[in-house]
């Protein structure tokens, strides 16, 4: 995932929000994880962190695949709101895939951090003042991992294009916990119509084999919503 090219980004308020949300993100993410882990521990169900983490990584992979597919398939660069912020970056990325490597951390995850901040605030509030059952703690832990890895996916995607990513990133890529360059290469092959999931790509074999997104396009076509390319 990429965002606007230099020169097309928004004004000072948006830049302030991007920076603030990027700084807040690790604190809120870790707080939500720790509070939900304590909830699991208090209920004698700390083992649920394992299925919670796996589910969160799967949900994140699905969300990023869905958003990526939608941006690659629908709308135009001139579409209000999402045209410049979502459609254009993904389409530019197919033409100039290495440009993402030049983006700093705020440019890479700032926009998604803005969307995630209220969710993390909600997770922290629920665990600090609300329900304390094992089910609630498990739901918050899974949701926190889902949102956290969805936000971080822009960074995972950037590492998948970098020639020399950090050593920890390379280890996570080799373990297939985050998107590997080898796996992501399939999406960067014309006509760019497979392997949309970019958190770790775990769901891509299933989504590709079942032609999930082609089926979804067919269903949407029946509702009168046509892809912007090859419609
Ligand atoms: Zn794409
Ligand atoms: Zn890419």
Short mmCIF file of C-alpha atoms and ligand atoms in Angstrom, two decimals:
data_model
loop_
_atom_site.label_atom_id
_atom_site.label_comp_id
_atom_site.label_asym_id
_atom_site.label_seq_id
_atom_site.Cartn_x
_atom_site.Cartn_y
_atom_site.Cartn_z
CA UNK A 1 0.00 0.00 0.00
CA UNK A 2 1.26 3.42 -0.77
CA UNK A 3 -0.18 6.88 -0.49
CA UNK A 4 -0.15 10.10 -2.42
CA UNK A 5 2.92 11.09 -4.30
CA UNK A 6 4.93 14.08 -3.03
CA UNK A 7 3.22 17.29 -3.93
CA UNK A 8 -0.27 15.84 -3.83
CA UNK A 9 -0.59 15.27 -0.09
CA UNK A 10 -2.94 17.27 2.09
CA UNK A 11 -2.55 20.28 4.32
CA UNK A 12 -1.07 20.97 7.76
CA UNK A 13 -4.02 19.56 9.73
CA UNK A 14 -3.77 16.20 7.97
CA UNK A 15 0.01 16.11 8.44
CA UNK A 16 -0.44 16.91 12.16
CA UNK A 17 -2.99 14.10 12.51
CA UNK A 18 -0.73 11.67 10.64
CA UNK A 19 2.26 12.43 12.88
CA UNK A 20 0.24 12.39 16.12
CA UNK A 21 -1.52 9.12 15.23
CA UNK A 22 1.79 7.50 14.20
CA UNK A 23 3.33 8.42 17.57
CA UNK A 24 0.22 7.27 19.50
CA UNK A 25 -0.12 3.98 17.57
CA UNK A 26 2.56 1.88 19.37
CA UNK A 27 1.41 3.06 22.82
CA UNK A 28 -2.27 2.35 22.17
CA UNK A 29 -1.52 -0.95 20.43
CA UNK A 30 0.67 -2.24 23.28
CA UNK A 31 -1.83 -0.96 25.90
CA UNK A 32 -4.71 -2.81 24.20
CA UNK A 33 -2.60 -5.99 23.98
CA UNK A 34 -1.42 -5.82 27.61
CA UNK A 35 -4.87 -5.04 29.04
CA UNK A 36 -6.54 -7.84 27.06
CA UNK A 37 -3.72 -10.26 28.02
CA UNK A 38 -4.27 -9.34 31.68
CA UNK A 39 -8.00 -10.03 31.17
CA UNK A 40 -7.15 -13.48 29.78
CA UNK A 41 -4.67 -14.12 32.59
CA UNK A 42 -7.25 -13.13 35.25
CA UNK A 43 -9.67 -15.64 33.72
CA UNK A 44 -7.09 -18.42 33.47
CA UNK A 45 -7.27 -18.35 29.68
CA UNK A 46 -3.93 -16.84 28.66
CA UNK A 47 -3.46 -19.68 26.14
CA UNK A 48 -6.07 -17.89 23.99
CA UNK A 49 -3.37 -15.41 22.91
CA UNK A 50 -2.16 -18.03 20.39
CA UNK A 51 -5.47 -18.51 18.49
CA UNK A 52 -6.13 -14.77 18.96
CA UNK A 53 -2.83 -13.83 17.28
CA UNK A 54 -3.37 -16.32 14.42
CA UNK A 55 -6.94 -15.11 13.88
CA UNK A 56 -5.82 -11.48 13.99
CA UNK A 57 -3.15 -12.14 11.35
CA UNK A 58 -5.73 -13.94 9.17
CA UNK A 59 -8.34 -11.17 9.54
CA UNK A 60 -5.68 -8.55 8.80
CA UNK A 61 -4.62 -10.45 5.68
CA UNK A 62 -8.24 -10.59 4.52
CA UNK A 63 -8.91 -6.89 5.20
CA UNK A 64 -5.79 -5.76 3.35
CA UNK A 65 -6.62 -8.11 0.47
CA UNK A 66 -10.14 -6.72 0.23
CA UNK A 67 -9.02 -3.07 0.35
CA UNK A 68 -6.20 -3.72 -2.13
CA UNK A 69 -8.52 -5.55 -4.56
CA UNK A 70 -11.15 -2.79 -4.30
CA UNK A 71 -8.58 -0.06 -4.96
CA UNK A 72 -7.04 -1.98 -7.89
CA UNK A 73 -10.44 -2.76 -9.42
CA UNK A 74 -12.93 0.02 -8.74
CA UNK A 75 -12.99 3.79 -8.97
CA UNK A 76 -10.76 6.26 -10.75
CA UNK A 77 -8.03 8.55 -9.56
CA UNK A 78 -10.64 11.32 -9.81
CA UNK A 79 -13.15 9.53 -7.52
CA UNK A 80 -13.97 11.84 -4.57
CA UNK A 81 -12.19 11.13 -1.25
CA UNK A 82 -10.73 7.69 -2.09
CA UNK A 83 -9.42 8.57 -5.57
CA UNK A 84 -6.27 10.35 -4.46
CA UNK A 85 -5.81 8.67 -1.12
CA UNK A 86 -6.43 5.04 -2.10
CA UNK A 87 -7.02 4.33 -5.81
CA UNK A 88 -4.13 6.34 -7.20
CA UNK A 89 -1.41 5.04 -4.81
CA UNK A 90 -2.23 1.40 -5.59
CA UNK A 91 -2.32 2.00 -9.35
CA UNK A 92 0.92 4.02 -9.26
CA UNK A 93 2.46 1.16 -7.26
CA UNK A 94 1.97 -1.23 -10.20
CA UNK A 95 3.85 1.15 -12.50
CA UNK A 96 6.58 2.22 -10.04
CA UNK A 97 6.72 -0.52 -7.37
CA UNK A 98 9.98 0.64 -5.80
CA UNK A 99 8.71 4.13 -5.05
CA UNK A 100 7.18 2.82 -1.80
CA UNK A 101 10.73 2.23 -0.51
CA UNK A 102 11.35 5.99 -0.45
CA UNK A 103 8.45 6.67 1.95
CA UNK A 104 9.21 7.51 5.58
CA UNK A 105 7.31 5.92 8.47
CA UNK A 106 4.65 8.65 8.72
CA UNK A 107 4.05 8.54 4.98
CA UNK A 108 3.88 4.73 5.13
CA UNK A 109 1.46 4.18 8.02
CA UNK A 110 0.18 7.66 9.01
CA UNK A 111 -3.17 7.46 7.23
CA UNK A 112 -4.06 4.04 8.61
CA UNK A 113 -2.92 5.12 12.09
CA UNK A 114 -5.50 7.94 11.94
CA UNK A 115 -8.25 5.39 11.25
CA UNK A 116 -6.95 2.96 13.89
CA UNK A 117 -6.50 5.42 16.80
CA UNK A 118 -10.22 5.63 17.79
CA UNK A 119 -10.49 1.83 17.59
CA UNK A 120 -7.51 1.33 19.91
CA UNK A 121 -8.93 3.96 22.29
CA UNK A 122 -12.16 1.92 22.33
CA UNK A 123 -10.28 -1.36 22.99
CA UNK A 124 -8.37 0.23 25.89
CA UNK A 125 -11.57 1.72 27.34
CA UNK A 126 -13.42 -1.60 27.13
CA UNK A 127 -10.64 -3.48 28.90
CA UNK A 128 -10.03 -0.75 31.50
CA UNK A 129 -13.64 0.05 32.40
CA UNK A 130 -15.93 -2.51 30.78
CA UNK A 131 -16.47 -6.24 30.47
CA UNK A 132 -13.76 -8.43 32.04
CA UNK A 133 -14.82 -11.93 30.93
CA UNK A 134 -12.45 -14.25 29.05
CA UNK A 135 -14.65 -13.89 25.94
CA UNK A 136 -14.40 -10.09 26.03
CA UNK A 137 -10.64 -10.18 26.59
CA UNK A 138 -10.23 -12.66 23.72
CA UNK A 139 -12.38 -10.51 21.42
CA UNK A 140 -10.40 -7.36 22.27
CA UNK A 141 -7.04 -9.14 21.92
CA UNK A 142 -8.00 -10.56 18.51
CA UNK A 143 -9.41 -7.21 17.36
CA UNK A 144 -6.27 -5.39 18.56
CA UNK A 145 -3.99 -7.80 16.64
CA UNK A 146 -6.23 -7.45 13.56
CA UNK A 147 -6.11 -3.65 13.58
CA UNK A 148 -2.42 -3.58 14.55
CA UNK A 149 -1.26 -5.82 11.70
CA UNK A 150 -3.59 -4.06 9.26
CA UNK A 151 -1.92 -0.74 10.14
CA UNK A 152 1.54 -2.32 9.95
CA UNK A 153 0.79 -3.93 6.59
CA UNK A 154 1.93 -0.81 4.74
CA UNK A 155 5.32 -1.32 6.39
CA UNK A 156 5.31 -5.08 5.66
CA UNK A 157 4.54 -4.26 2.02
CA UNK A 158 7.39 -1.72 1.91
CA UNK A 159 9.82 -4.30 3.35
CA UNK A 160 8.71 -6.79 0.69
CA UNK A 161 9.99 -4.35 -1.94
CA UNK A 162 13.19 -3.31 -0.17
CA UNK A 163 16.45 -4.86 -1.32
CA UNK A 164 17.84 -4.97 2.24
CA UNK A 165 15.06 -4.81 4.84
CA UNK A 166 16.00 -4.87 8.57
CA UNK A 167 17.21 -8.25 9.83
CA UNK A 168 14.10 -8.78 12.01
CA UNK A 169 11.84 -8.06 9.02
CA UNK A 170 13.75 -10.59 6.89
CA UNK A 171 13.40 -13.21 9.66
CA UNK A 172 9.63 -12.57 9.86
CA UNK A 173 9.43 -12.81 6.05
CA UNK A 174 11.30 -16.14 6.06
CA UNK A 175 8.94 -17.42 8.78
CA UNK A 176 6.02 -16.29 6.55
CA UNK A 177 4.59 -14.25 9.46
CA UNK A 178 4.73 -11.13 7.26
CA UNK A 179 4.63 -10.72 3.47
CA UNK A 180 7.74 -12.07 1.73
CA UNK A 181 9.12 -10.60 -1.51
CA UNK A 182 8.92 -14.02 -3.16
CA UNK A 183 5.22 -14.38 -2.36
CA UNK A 184 4.35 -10.77 -3.27
CA UNK A 185 6.01 -11.11 -6.69
CA UNK A 186 2.91 -12.98 -7.93
CA UNK A 187 0.80 -9.84 -7.56
CA UNK A 188 3.29 -7.73 -9.49
CA UNK A 189 2.85 -9.91 -12.55
CA UNK A 190 0.45 -8.59 -15.23
CA UNK A 191 -2.55 -8.47 -15.21
CA UNK A 192 -2.14 -7.83 -11.44
CA UNK A 193 -5.24 -9.87 -10.65
CA UNK A 194 -4.11 -12.35 -8.00
CA UNK A 195 -2.52 -12.47 -4.54
CA UNK A 196 -4.06 -9.22 -3.29
CA UNK A 197 -3.60 -10.05 0.43
CA UNK A 198 -0.45 -8.31 1.64
CA UNK A 199 -0.21 -8.70 5.42
CA UNK A 200 1.40 -12.13 5.09
CA UNK A 201 -0.39 -13.60 2.06
CA UNK A 202 -1.63 -16.64 4.01
CA UNK A 203 -5.07 -16.37 2.37
CA UNK A 204 -3.85 -15.86 -1.19
CA UNK A 205 -3.71 -19.57 -2.21
CA UNK A 206 -7.32 -20.04 -1.07
CA UNK A 207 -8.56 -16.72 -2.51
CA UNK A 208 -6.76 -17.37 -5.82
CA UNK A 209 -7.92 -20.96 -6.15
CA UNK A 210 -11.57 -20.19 -5.40
CA UNK A 211 -11.43 -17.08 -7.65
CA UNK A 212 -12.94 -15.25 -4.66
CA UNK A 213 -12.46 -11.76 -6.03
CA UNK A 214 -13.68 -12.68 -9.52
CA UNK A 215 -16.82 -14.11 -7.91
CA UNK A 216 -17.23 -10.94 -5.86
CA UNK A 217 -16.84 -8.84 -9.02
CA UNK A 218 -19.55 -11.00 -10.65
CA UNK A 219 -21.91 -10.44 -7.70
CA UNK A 220 -21.26 -6.69 -7.71
CA UNK A 221 -21.77 -6.58 -11.50
CA UNK A 222 -25.23 -8.01 -10.95
CA UNK A 223 -25.87 -5.04 -8.64
CA UNK A 224 -24.73 -2.67 -11.40
CA UNK A 225 -21.25 -2.01 -9.94
CA UNK A 226 -18.68 -2.52 -12.70
CA UNK A 227 -14.89 -2.66 -12.46
CA UNK A 228 -13.18 0.45 -13.78
CA UNK A 229 -10.93 -1.68 -16.01
CA UNK A 230 -12.17 -4.28 -18.47
CA UNK A 231 -15.76 -3.62 -17.37
ZN1 LIG B 1 -2.23 -4.16 -6.72
ZN1 LIG B 2 3.81 -4.30 -4.01
#
